[in-house]
mmCIF file of C-alpha atoms in Angstrom:
data_model
loop_
_atom_site.group_PDB
_atom_site.id
_atom_site.type_symbol
_atom_site.label_atom_id
_atom_site.label_comp_id
_atom_site.label_asym_id
_atom_site.label_seq_id
_atom_site.Cartn_x
_atom_site.Cartn_y
_atom_site.Cartn_z
ATOM 1 C CA MET A 11 125.127 49.313 68.496
ATOM 2 C CA THR A 12 127.196 52.338 67.487
ATOM 3 C CA GLU A 13 125.876 54.718 64.846
ATOM 4 C CA ASP A 14 128.807 53.855 62.551
ATOM 5 C CA LEU A 15 127.603 50.241 62.264
ATOM 6 C CA ARG A 16 123.984 50.971 61.430
ATOM 7 C CA LEU A 17 122.756 49.953 57.987
ATOM 8 C CA ASP A 18 121.227 53.350 57.265
ATOM 9 C CA SER A 19 124.657 54.951 57.742
ATOM 10 C CA LEU A 20 125.606 53.561 54.319
ATOM 11 C CA GLU A 21 124.900 55.554 51.187
ATOM 12 C CA GLY A 22 122.315 53.813 49.009
ATOM 13 C CA VAL A 23 120.651 51.908 51.857
ATOM 14 C CA GLY A 24 117.235 53.401 52.543
ATOM 15 C CA PRO A 25 114.381 52.424 54.902
ATOM 16 C CA VAL A 26 112.915 49.828 52.509
ATOM 17 C CA THR A 27 116.241 48.057 51.966
ATOM 18 C CA THR A 28 117.015 48.262 55.683
ATOM 19 C CA LYS A 29 113.723 46.512 56.490
ATOM 20 C CA LYS A 30 114.355 43.758 53.933
ATOM 21 C CA LEU A 31 117.818 43.174 55.326
ATOM 22 C CA GLY A 32 116.530 43.222 58.893
ATOM 23 C CA ASP A 33 113.887 40.609 58.070
ATOM 24 C CA ALA A 34 116.715 38.396 56.770
ATOM 25 C CA GLY A 35 118.726 38.748 59.987
ATOM 26 C CA ILE A 36 121.092 41.442 58.681
ATOM 27 C CA HIS A 37 121.091 44.230 61.260
ATOM 28 C CA ASN A 38 124.452 45.985 60.822
ATOM 29 C CA ILE A 39 127.257 46.418 58.316
ATOM 30 C CA MET A 40 129.212 43.555 59.877
ATOM 31 C CA ASP A 41 126.352 41.255 58.879
ATOM 32 C CA LEU A 42 126.658 42.602 55.330
ATOM 33 C CA ILE A 43 130.292 41.512 55.218
ATOM 34 C CA VAL A 44 129.413 38.062 56.516
ATOM 35 C CA ARG A 45 126.588 37.395 54.048
ATOM 36 C CA GLY A 46 128.274 38.823 50.929
ATOM 37 C CA PRO A 47 126.948 40.616 47.814
ATOM 38 C CA VAL A 48 125.386 37.563 46.130
ATOM 39 C CA GLU A 49 123.109 36.838 49.068
ATOM 40 C CA ILE A 50 122.367 40.537 49.622
ATOM 41 C CA ALA A 51 121.208 40.845 46.012
ATOM 42 C CA ASP A 52 118.923 37.823 46.390
ATOM 43 C CA ILE A 53 117.402 39.152 49.621
ATOM 44 C CA THR A 54 116.740 42.738 48.550
ATOM 45 C CA GLY A 55 116.094 42.230 44.848
ATOM 46 C CA MET A 56 118.763 44.779 43.899
ATOM 47 C CA ASP A 57 121.178 44.047 41.056
ATOM 48 C CA ARG A 58 124.495 42.353 41.779
ATOM 49 C CA GLU A 59 126.594 45.442 40.999
ATOM 50 C CA THR A 60 124.707 47.611 43.514
ATOM 51 C CA ALA A 61 125.014 44.915 46.172
ATOM 52 C CA GLU A 62 128.767 44.678 45.581
ATOM 53 C CA LYS A 63 129.139 48.451 46.004
ATOM 54 C CA ILE A 64 127.238 48.387 49.307
ATOM 55 C CA VAL A 65 129.304 45.489 50.660
ATOM 56 C CA ASN A 66 132.563 47.159 49.568
ATOM 57 C CA LYS A 67 131.534 50.373 51.338
ATOM 58 C CA SER A 68 130.806 48.337 54.457
ATOM 59 C CA ARG A 69 134.215 46.704 54.272
ATOM 60 C CA LEU A 70 136.025 50.042 53.876
ATOM 61 C CA GLN A 71 134.108 51.470 56.823
ATOM 62 C CA LEU A 72 135.137 48.535 59.017
ATOM 63 C CA VAL A 73 138.754 48.934 57.855
ATOM 64 C CA ASP A 74 138.703 52.605 58.885
ATOM 65 C CA GLN A 75 137.428 51.592 62.326
ATOM 66 C CA GLY A 76 140.164 48.985 62.684
ATOM 67 C CA LEU A 77 137.691 46.106 62.919
ATOM 68 C CA ILE A 78 139.081 44.249 59.900
ATOM 69 C CA ALA A 79 142.449 44.305 58.123
ATOM 70 C CA HIS A 80 143.367 46.186 54.957
ATOM 71 C CA ASP A 81 143.463 44.304 51.669
ATOM 72 C CA PHE A 82 147.252 44.548 51.334
ATOM 73 C CA VAL A 83 149.415 44.225 54.440
ATOM 74 C CA SER A 84 152.925 43.009 55.169
ATOM 75 C CA ALA A 85 153.624 39.599 56.668
ATOM 76 C CA THR A 86 154.954 41.439 59.728
ATOM 77 C CA ASP A 87 151.590 43.112 60.257
ATOM 78 C CA ILE A 88 149.841 39.758 59.929
ATOM 79 C CA TYR A 89 152.248 38.236 62.439
ATOM 80 C CA LYS A 90 151.603 41.031 64.953
ATOM 81 C CA ARG A 91 147.873 40.691 64.407
ATOM 82 C CA ARG A 92 148.029 36.941 65.029
ATOM 83 C CA LEU A 93 149.856 37.505 68.301
ATOM 84 C CA GLU A 94 146.745 39.348 69.492
ATOM 85 C CA ILE A 95 144.354 36.536 68.534
ATOM 86 C CA GLY A 96 142.594 35.128 71.571
ATOM 87 C CA LYS A 97 142.760 31.501 72.642
ATOM 88 C CA ILE A 98 140.448 29.576 74.936
ATOM 89 C CA SER A 99 142.308 27.132 77.140
ATOM 90 C CA THR A 100 140.821 23.640 77.117
ATOM 91 C CA GLY A 101 141.587 23.271 80.808
ATOM 92 C CA THR A 102 143.897 20.352 80.004
ATOM 93 C CA GLU A 103 147.616 20.321 79.437
ATOM 94 C CA CYS A 104 147.321 17.647 76.749
ATOM 95 C CA LEU A 105 144.841 19.420 74.442
ATOM 96 C CA ASP A 106 146.442 22.807 75.079
ATOM 97 C CA ASN A 107 149.715 21.266 73.887
ATOM 98 C CA LEU A 108 147.988 19.909 70.800
ATOM 99 C CA LEU A 109 146.436 23.298 69.991
ATOM 100 C CA ASP A 110 149.364 25.448 71.136
ATOM 101 C CA GLY A 111 147.360 27.149 73.848
ATOM 102 C CA GLY A 112 143.722 26.354 73.141
ATOM 103 C CA LEU A 113 140.873 27.035 70.728
ATOM 104 C CA GLU A 114 141.764 29.923 68.457
ATOM 105 C CA THR A 115 139.435 32.814 67.659
ATOM 106 C CA GLN A 116 138.800 33.807 64.030
ATOM 107 C CA ALA A 117 139.139 30.135 63.081
ATOM 108 C CA LEU A 118 136.980 27.034 62.655
ATOM 109 C CA THR A 119 138.062 23.972 64.610
ATOM 110 C CA GLU A 120 136.395 20.761 63.461
ATOM 111 C CA VAL A 121 136.434 17.642 65.622
ATOM 112 C CA TYR A 122 135.210 14.328 64.242
ATOM 113 C CA GLY A 123 134.979 10.804 65.603
ATOM 114 C CA GLU A 124 132.613 7.935 66.323
ATOM 115 C CA PHE A 125 129.891 8.092 68.980
ATOM 116 C CA GLY A 126 131.075 8.196 72.575
ATOM 117 C CA CYS A 127 134.554 9.517 71.787
ATOM 118 C CA GLY A 128 134.033 12.808 73.669
ATOM 119 C CA LYS A 129 133.038 15.362 71.009
ATOM 120 C CA THR A 130 129.912 16.653 72.775
ATOM 121 C CA GLN A 131 131.636 16.445 76.159
ATOM 122 C CA TRP A 132 134.370 18.714 74.839
ATOM 123 C CA CYS A 133 131.763 21.183 73.579
ATOM 124 C CA HIS A 134 130.151 21.306 77.023
ATOM 125 C CA THR A 135 133.553 21.723 78.667
ATOM 126 C CA MET A 136 134.534 24.617 76.397
ATOM 127 C CA CYS A 137 131.225 26.388 77.169
ATOM 128 C CA VAL A 138 132.464 26.627 80.752
ATOM 129 C CA HIS A 139 136.117 27.482 80.093
ATOM 130 C CA VAL A 140 135.351 30.361 77.711
ATOM 131 C CA GLN A 141 133.716 32.206 80.634
ATOM 132 C CA LYS A 142 136.872 32.225 82.740
ATOM 133 C CA PRO A 143 138.923 35.436 82.997
ATOM 134 C CA ILE A 144 141.678 35.947 80.443
ATOM 135 C CA GLU A 145 144.381 35.451 83.083
ATOM 136 C CA GLU A 146 142.887 31.988 83.797
ATOM 137 C CA GLY A 147 142.841 30.912 80.154
ATOM 138 C CA GLY A 148 139.344 32.019 79.168
ATOM 139 C CA LEU A 149 138.103 35.005 77.180
ATOM 140 C CA ASP A 150 135.648 36.345 79.768
ATOM 141 C CA GLY A 151 132.879 35.810 77.214
ATOM 142 C CA ARG A 152 129.735 33.817 76.577
ATOM 143 C CA ALA A 153 128.952 30.807 74.390
ATOM 144 C CA LEU A 154 126.378 30.245 71.648
ATOM 145 C CA TYR A 155 125.504 26.561 71.279
ATOM 146 C CA ILE A 156 123.661 25.468 68.098
ATOM 147 C CA ASP A 157 122.283 22.027 68.973
ATOM 148 C CA THR A 158 121.245 19.928 65.962
ATOM 149 C CA GLU A 159 121.077 16.506 67.660
ATOM 150 C CA ASN A 160 119.364 17.358 70.966
ATOM 151 C CA THR A 161 122.502 16.521 72.933
ATOM 152 C CA PHE A 162 122.939 19.708 74.978
ATOM 153 C CA ARG A 163 122.469 18.934 78.677
ATOM 154 C CA PRO A 164 122.441 21.808 81.202
ATOM 155 C CA GLU A 165 122.980 19.364 84.070
ATOM 156 C CA ARG A 166 126.309 18.423 82.478
ATOM 157 C CA ILE A 167 127.245 22.104 82.444
ATOM 158 C CA VAL A 168 126.393 22.267 86.158
ATOM 159 C CA SER A 169 128.705 19.354 87.037
ATOM 160 C CA ILE A 170 131.576 20.785 84.965
ATOM 161 C CA ALA A 171 131.108 24.247 86.492
ATOM 162 C CA LYS A 172 131.135 22.851 90.043
ATOM 163 C CA ALA A 173 134.273 20.825 89.309
ATOM 164 C CA ASN A 174 135.969 24.030 88.132
ATOM 165 C CA GLY A 175 134.883 26.020 91.188
ATOM 166 C CA MET A 176 132.446 28.229 89.258
ATOM 167 C CA ASP A 177 128.881 29.313 90.005
ATOM 168 C CA PRO A 178 126.631 26.917 88.009
ATOM 169 C CA GLU A 179 123.738 29.380 87.728
ATOM 170 C CA LYS A 180 125.965 32.128 86.388
ATOM 171 C CA VAL A 181 127.606 29.724 83.939
ATOM 172 C CA LEU A 182 124.224 28.575 82.606
ATOM 173 C CA ASN A 183 123.080 32.175 82.134
ATOM 174 C CA ASN A 184 126.129 32.816 79.958
ATOM 175 C CA ILE A 185 125.262 30.047 77.479
ATOM 176 C CA ILE A 186 122.718 30.732 74.727
ATOM 177 C CA VAL A 187 121.271 27.601 73.113
ATOM 178 C CA ALA A 188 119.563 27.408 69.715
ATOM 179 C CA ARG A 189 117.889 24.105 68.788
ATOM 180 C CA ALA A 190 117.884 23.370 65.043
ATOM 181 C CA TYR A 191 115.263 20.931 63.726
ATOM 182 C CA ASN A 192 116.250 20.680 60.057
ATOM 183 C CA SER A 193 119.066 21.810 57.786
ATOM 184 C CA SER A 194 117.207 24.919 56.578
ATOM 185 C CA HIS A 195 116.495 25.906 60.185
ATOM 186 C CA GLN A 196 120.153 25.322 61.024
ATOM 187 C CA ILE A 197 121.256 27.695 58.261
ATOM 188 C CA LEU A 198 118.655 30.277 59.321
ATOM 189 C CA ILE A 199 119.888 30.226 62.925
ATOM 190 C CA LEU A 200 123.446 30.842 61.796
ATOM 191 C CA GLU A 201 122.371 33.626 59.440
ATOM 192 C CA GLU A 202 120.593 35.402 62.307
ATOM 193 C CA SER A 203 123.349 34.812 64.860
ATOM 194 C CA GLY A 204 125.258 38.014 64.070
ATOM 195 C CA ALA A 205 123.093 40.241 66.258
ATOM 196 C CA VAL A 206 123.158 37.697 69.100
ATOM 197 C CA ILE A 207 126.951 37.447 68.957
ATOM 198 C CA LYS A 208 127.407 41.217 68.891
ATOM 199 C CA GLU A 209 124.963 42.016 71.697
ATOM 200 C CA ASN A 210 125.954 39.199 74.077
ATOM 201 C CA ASN A 211 129.768 39.193 73.840
ATOM 202 C CA ILE A 212 129.832 35.706 72.348
ATOM 203 C CA LYS A 213 133.393 34.393 72.194
ATOM 204 C CA LEU A 214 132.624 30.742 71.404
ATOM 205 C CA LEU A 215 130.246 29.529 68.693
ATOM 206 C CA ILE A 216 129.513 25.788 68.794
ATOM 207 C CA VAL A 217 127.667 23.684 66.215
ATOM 208 C CA ASP A 218 126.978 20.125 67.399
ATOM 209 C CA SER A 219 126.858 18.644 64.846
ATOM 210 C CA ALA A 220 127.457 20.577 61.646
ATOM 211 C CA VAL A 221 126.631 17.856 59.103
ATOM 212 C CA GLY A 222 124.137 15.605 60.914
ATOM 213 C CA LEU A 223 120.903 17.192 59.645
ATOM 214 C CA PHE A 224 122.210 17.527 56.083
ATOM 215 C CA ARG A 225 123.194 13.869 56.134
ATOM 216 C CA ALA A 226 119.785 12.767 57.420
ATOM 217 C CA GLU A 227 117.714 14.786 54.938
ATOM 218 C CA TYR A 228 119.684 14.309 51.711
ATOM 219 C CA LEU A 229 119.719 10.587 50.999
ATOM 220 C CA GLY A 230 121.137 8.890 47.923
ATOM 221 C CA ARG A 231 123.582 9.999 45.265
ATOM 222 C CA GLY A 232 120.919 11.960 43.410
ATOM 223 C CA THR A 233 120.710 14.527 46.222
ATOM 224 C CA LEU A 234 124.452 14.746 46.888
ATOM 225 C CA ALA A 235 125.039 17.877 44.784
ATOM 226 C CA GLY A 236 122.227 19.802 46.482
ATOM 227 C CA ARG A 237 123.396 18.736 49.925
ATOM 228 C CA GLN A 238 126.987 19.780 49.297
ATOM 229 C CA GLN A 239 125.906 23.200 47.996
ATOM 230 C CA LYS A 240 123.893 23.948 51.136
ATOM 231 C CA LEU A 241 126.600 22.516 53.365
ATOM 232 C CA ASN A 242 129.205 24.620 51.579
ATOM 233 C CA HIS A 243 127.132 27.749 52.250
ATOM 234 C CA PHE A 244 126.783 26.826 55.927
ATOM 235 C CA VAL A 245 130.445 26.109 56.727
ATOM 236 C CA HIS A 246 131.715 29.157 54.820
ATOM 237 C CA LEU A 247 129.203 31.324 56.673
ATOM 238 C CA LEU A 248 130.444 29.825 59.936
ATOM 239 C CA VAL A 249 134.042 30.758 59.102
ATOM 240 C CA ARG A 250 133.127 34.317 58.064
ATOM 241 C CA ILE A 251 131.218 34.839 61.310
ATOM 242 C CA ALA A 252 134.215 33.656 63.355
ATOM 243 C CA GLU A 253 136.550 35.977 61.459
ATOM 244 C CA THR A 254 134.261 39.023 61.463
ATOM 245 C CA TYR A 255 133.098 38.825 65.078
ATOM 246 C CA ASN A 256 136.440 37.600 66.492
ATOM 247 C CA CYS A 257 135.074 34.474 68.141
ATOM 248 C CA ALA A 258 136.156 30.835 68.137
ATOM 249 C CA ALA A 259 134.053 28.392 66.108
ATOM 250 C CA LEU A 260 133.928 24.738 67.181
ATOM 251 C CA ALA A 261 131.996 22.229 65.059
ATOM 252 C CA THR A 262 131.579 18.496 65.571
ATOM 253 C CA ASN A 263 131.308 16.088 62.664
ATOM 254 C CA GLN A 264 130.081 12.539 62.221
ATOM 255 C CA VAL A 265 132.065 9.732 60.614
ATOM 256 C CA MET A 266 131.591 6.816 58.261
ATOM 257 C CA ALA A 267 133.549 3.642 57.572
ATOM 258 C CA SER A 268 135.280 3.591 54.211
ATOM 259 C CA PRO A 269 134.744 0.106 52.669
ATOM 260 C CA ASP A 270 137.728 0.338 50.311
ATOM 261 C CA VAL A 271 140.313 0.598 53.111
ATOM 262 C CA PHE A 272 141.815 -2.824 53.882
ATOM 263 C CA PHE A 273 144.724 -1.657 56.031
ATOM 264 C CA GLY A 274 144.718 1.012 58.749
ATOM 265 C CA ASP A 275 141.822 2.997 60.186
ATOM 266 C CA PRO A 276 138.763 3.042 57.864
ATOM 267 C CA THR A 277 137.093 5.913 59.766
ATOM 268 C CA ARG A 278 136.445 8.958 57.584
ATOM 269 C CA PRO A 279 134.643 12.247 58.399
ATOM 270 C CA VAL A 280 131.479 12.972 56.417
ATOM 271 C CA GLY A 281 130.968 16.138 54.406
ATOM 272 C CA GLY A 282 133.662 15.485 51.831
ATOM 273 C CA ASN A 283 136.072 18.115 50.566
ATOM 274 C CA VAL A 284 133.589 20.927 51.268
ATOM 275 C CA VAL A 285 134.130 20.565 55.019
ATOM 276 C CA ALA A 286 137.761 19.461 54.776
ATOM 277 C CA HIS A 287 138.872 22.533 52.815
ATOM 278 C CA THR A 288 136.920 24.989 54.993
ATOM 279 C CA SER A 289 137.996 23.886 58.474
ATOM 280 C CA THR A 290 141.044 25.724 59.793
ATOM 281 C CA TYR A 291 141.941 22.926 62.203
ATOM 282 C CA ARG A 292 140.772 19.326 61.948
ATOM 283 C CA ILE A 293 141.017 17.002 64.963
ATOM 284 C CA TYR A 294 140.189 13.305 65.152
ATOM 285 C CA PHE A 295 138.855 11.880 68.449
ATOM 286 C CA LYS A 296 138.905 8.127 68.999
ATOM 287 C CA LYS A 297 138.342 5.747 71.897
ATOM 288 C CA SER A 298 141.032 3.602 73.467
ATOM 289 C CA GLY A 299 139.513 1.821 76.454
ATOM 290 C CA LYS A 300 138.777 4.382 79.157
ATOM 291 C CA LYS A 301 141.107 6.879 77.542
ATOM 292 C CA ARG A 302 140.563 9.016 74.476
ATOM 293 C CA ILE A 303 143.047 9.985 71.770
ATOM 294 C CA ALA A 304 143.021 13.340 69.967
ATOM 295 C CA ARG A 305 144.957 13.593 66.713
ATOM 296 C CA MET A 306 145.715 16.800 64.821
ATOM 297 C CA VAL A 307 144.864 15.756 61.269
ATOM 298 C CA ASP A 308 145.047 19.079 59.443
ATOM 299 C CA SER A 309 146.397 22.489 60.407
ATOM 300 C CA PRO A 310 148.147 25.429 58.718
ATOM 301 C CA HIS A 311 151.067 25.222 61.152
ATOM 302 C CA HIS A 312 150.688 22.284 63.578
ATOM 303 C CA PRO A 313 152.428 18.968 62.831
ATOM 304 C CA GLU A 314 150.327 15.812 62.632
ATOM 305 C CA GLN A 315 150.485 14.527 66.201
ATOM 306 C CA GLU A 316 148.277 13.050 68.897
ATOM 307 C CA VAL A 317 147.688 13.270 72.658
ATOM 308 C CA ILE A 318 145.769 11.248 75.243
ATOM 309 C CA PHE A 319 142.925 12.715 77.319
ATOM 310 C CA ALA A 320 140.129 11.429 79.551
ATOM 311 C CA LEU A 321 136.527 12.200 80.523
ATOM 312 C CA SER A 322 135.323 12.861 84.072
ATOM 313 C CA GLU A 323 132.822 14.897 86.081
ATOM 314 C CA ALA A 324 134.946 17.931 85.216
ATOM 315 C CA GLY A 325 134.456 17.265 81.506
ATOM 316 C CA VAL A 326 137.492 16.727 79.295
ATOM 317 C CA VAL A 327 140.546 16.328 81.548
ATOM 318 C CA ASP A 328 144.151 15.127 81.506
ATOM 319 C CA PRO A 329 144.641 11.357 82.000
ATOM 320 C CA GLU A 330 145.264 10.221 85.566
ATOM 321 C CA ASP A 331 148.663 8.728 84.699
ATOM 322 C CA GLY A 332 149.893 12.181 83.674
ATOM 323 C CA THR A 333 150.506 11.285 80.015
ATOM 324 C CA THR A 334 150.210 14.697 78.367
ATOM 325 C CA LYS A 335 153.097 14.738 75.907
ATOM 326 C CA LYS A 336 152.533 15.059 72.183
ATOM 327 C CA THR A 337 153.390 12.095 69.985
ATOM 328 C CA THR A 338 154.304 12.712 66.372
ATOM 329 C CA VAL A 339 152.352 10.489 64.018
ATOM 330 C CA LYS A 340 154.626 8.502 61.732
ATOM 331 C CA LYS A 341 153.127 7.787 58.355
ATOM 332 C CA PRO A 342 153.735 4.286 56.961
ATOM 333 C CA THR A 343 156.121 4.085 54.030
ATOM 334 C CA ALA A 344 154.912 0.741 52.703
ATOM 335 C CA GLN A 345 152.168 0.820 50.087
ATOM 336 C CA VAL A 346 148.721 -0.620 50.809
ATOM 337 C CA GLY A 347 148.739 -4.374 50.269
ATOM 338 C CA HIS A 348 152.561 -4.586 50.222
ATOM 339 C CA ASP A 349 154.421 -6.615 52.840
ATOM 340 C CA SER A 350 157.731 -4.822 53.285
ATOM 341 C CA SER A 351 159.128 -7.799 55.259
ATOM 342 C CA ILE A 352 159.177 -10.008 52.157
ATOM 343 C CA THR A 353 162.459 -9.784 50.270
ATOM 344 C CA LYS A 354 162.171 -10.184 46.532
ATOM 345 C CA PRO A 355 164.758 -12.457 44.853
ATOM 346 C CA LYS A 356 167.417 -10.572 42.966
ATOM 347 C CA ILE A 357 167.280 -11.131 39.222
ATOM 348 C CA LYS A 358 170.579 -10.994 37.396
ATOM 349 C CA LYS A 359 170.409 -8.862 34.305
ATOM 350 C CA VAL A 360 172.250 -10.492 31.415
ATOM 351 C CA GLU A 361 173.550 -8.296 28.626
ATOM 352 C CA PRO A 362 173.107 -9.469 24.996
ATOM 353 C CA GLU A 363 176.885 -9.808 24.396
ATOM 354 C CA THR A 364 177.247 -11.974 27.480
ATOM 355 C CA MET A 365 174.372 -14.176 26.337
ATOM 356 C CA ASP A 366 176.059 -14.733 22.931
ATOM 357 C CA SER A 367 179.383 -15.531 24.599
ATOM 358 C CA GLU A 368 177.770 -18.018 26.980
ATOM 359 C CA LYS A 369 175.900 -19.621 24.060
ATOM 360 C CA LYS A 370 179.138 -20.081 22.080
ATOM 361 C CA THR A 371 180.898 -21.582 25.103
ATOM 362 C CA ALA A 372 178.054 -24.024 25.649
ATOM 363 C CA THR A 373 178.180 -25.082 21.983
ATOM 364 C CA LYS A 374 181.939 -25.699 22.135
ATOM 365 C CA THR A 375 181.522 -27.748 25.296
ATOM 366 C CA ALA A 376 178.803 -29.864 23.704
ATOM 367 C CA ASP A 377 180.948 -30.487 20.597
ATOM 368 C CA ALA A 378 183.905 -31.483 22.751
ATOM 369 C CA GLU A 379 181.778 -33.927 24.727
ATOM 370 C CA LYS A 380 180.432 -35.443 21.485
ATOM 371 C CA THR A 381 183.947 -35.837 20.076
ATOM 372 C CA GLU A 382 185.097 -37.524 23.276
ATOM 373 C CA THR A 383 182.166 -39.955 23.141
ATOM 374 C CA ASP A 384 182.800 -40.848 19.503
ATOM 375 C CA ALA A 385 186.447 -41.436 20.272
ATOM 376 C CA THR A 386 185.570 -43.820 23.081
ATOM 377 C CA LYS A 387 183.256 -45.813 20.814
ATOM 378 C CA SER A 388 185.890 -46.157 18.148
ATOM 379 C CA GLU A 389 188.344 -47.532 20.669
#
C-alpha cells in the first residue's frame, strides 16, 4: 500500500482511531469512502460531523490522485471515462452481445432465475474468463467468490479451465473463496473485502447468492423491515466497492412465484425494490429444455432483449445450432384479463333531438294505423 493511502496520512486520524478502523476492516482511505461517514462514526465513536470531514478529506485525496472523479464534470469527460471501463468477456457470442462486450467493471450485474437455470455455472465460468489476458477478453485479474449457499465447486473450475486451454492449478490459485454462514457473516466478509481486493488484484467480485441467507433468517412480515434494511446496506456496499476498486460485481438472486399473476410469467426476483433499484444491470435466466434463455430486464442503456445459451463442460457456452442473435422482447399491449380477439358490438349513440323526432314519428304512425282500422270497421 502506498503512503498516500494510509489512514494515518489523514489529519485527525490518530493511532487509536486507526486501530478501531482496522479492527472493523477499514485499512486505507479507499475503505473510508466505501463505508461512509455514518458507519465510520458508529465504529469509532466520533461525532457525525468529524466523520464527515475525514471522509471528505479522503475523497479529495483520491480525486487528486486520479482514482475517483471530481464532483462536477462534463458529459464528455464521463463519456471518455466510460470508454476506459473494463469488460470481462463471457466467452460466448450470445451473452457478449447481450452485455455489449461482457461484464462491466464499476457496476453490479444481478442475475436471477429458478434453480438449475445456470446462475452458479455462469459464476464459475466468469471466474475463469476474468483471468485471461486483456487481448483475449479478460482483465488479467483474480476473482473473489463469496459463497453463501455452499455451491462453489473447484472441480467445476478445473473442467472449465481445461476446456479453455488454461492451467487448472494456476486458475484455482487465482480464485479466493469466502464461505458465509449467516447474513451478518456475509455482511462482515464484504466489509473486510477491501484489503483483499486491493492486495490481490481482484477484478471480479461474486456473491452467490446475495439474498439467500437474508431470506432464510428473516421469516414473516414482522421481520421484513429489518431484513430490507440489512439487505439495503449489503447491496449498496457491494456497489460502492465495485465503483471504488474498479472491479466487476456479479450477484445471483433467488426467485419466487407471484400468486396474483394469471397471465404471463409469474416468476419474480426476491429482495424487492431494494435490490431492483441498486443493481446496474438485471438479467433473467430461465430454462427451455436443454437450452437456457437470458433476458436483459433492466439496464441504463441496453434494450429489453433476450439471447439463447447452453451449458457444457466448458461452462456457459453458445448453443450448438449457432443461435446467438439478440431478440427484442415485445411487450403485450392487451391488458391482463382482456381478450383482444373479441370484438365488442358497436353501440349507436342517439342524440336527444333525434330521439324526440323518432318518438313523434312513431306516434303519428300509430295514430294513422288506428284511423285506418276504425275506418275499416265502419265500412
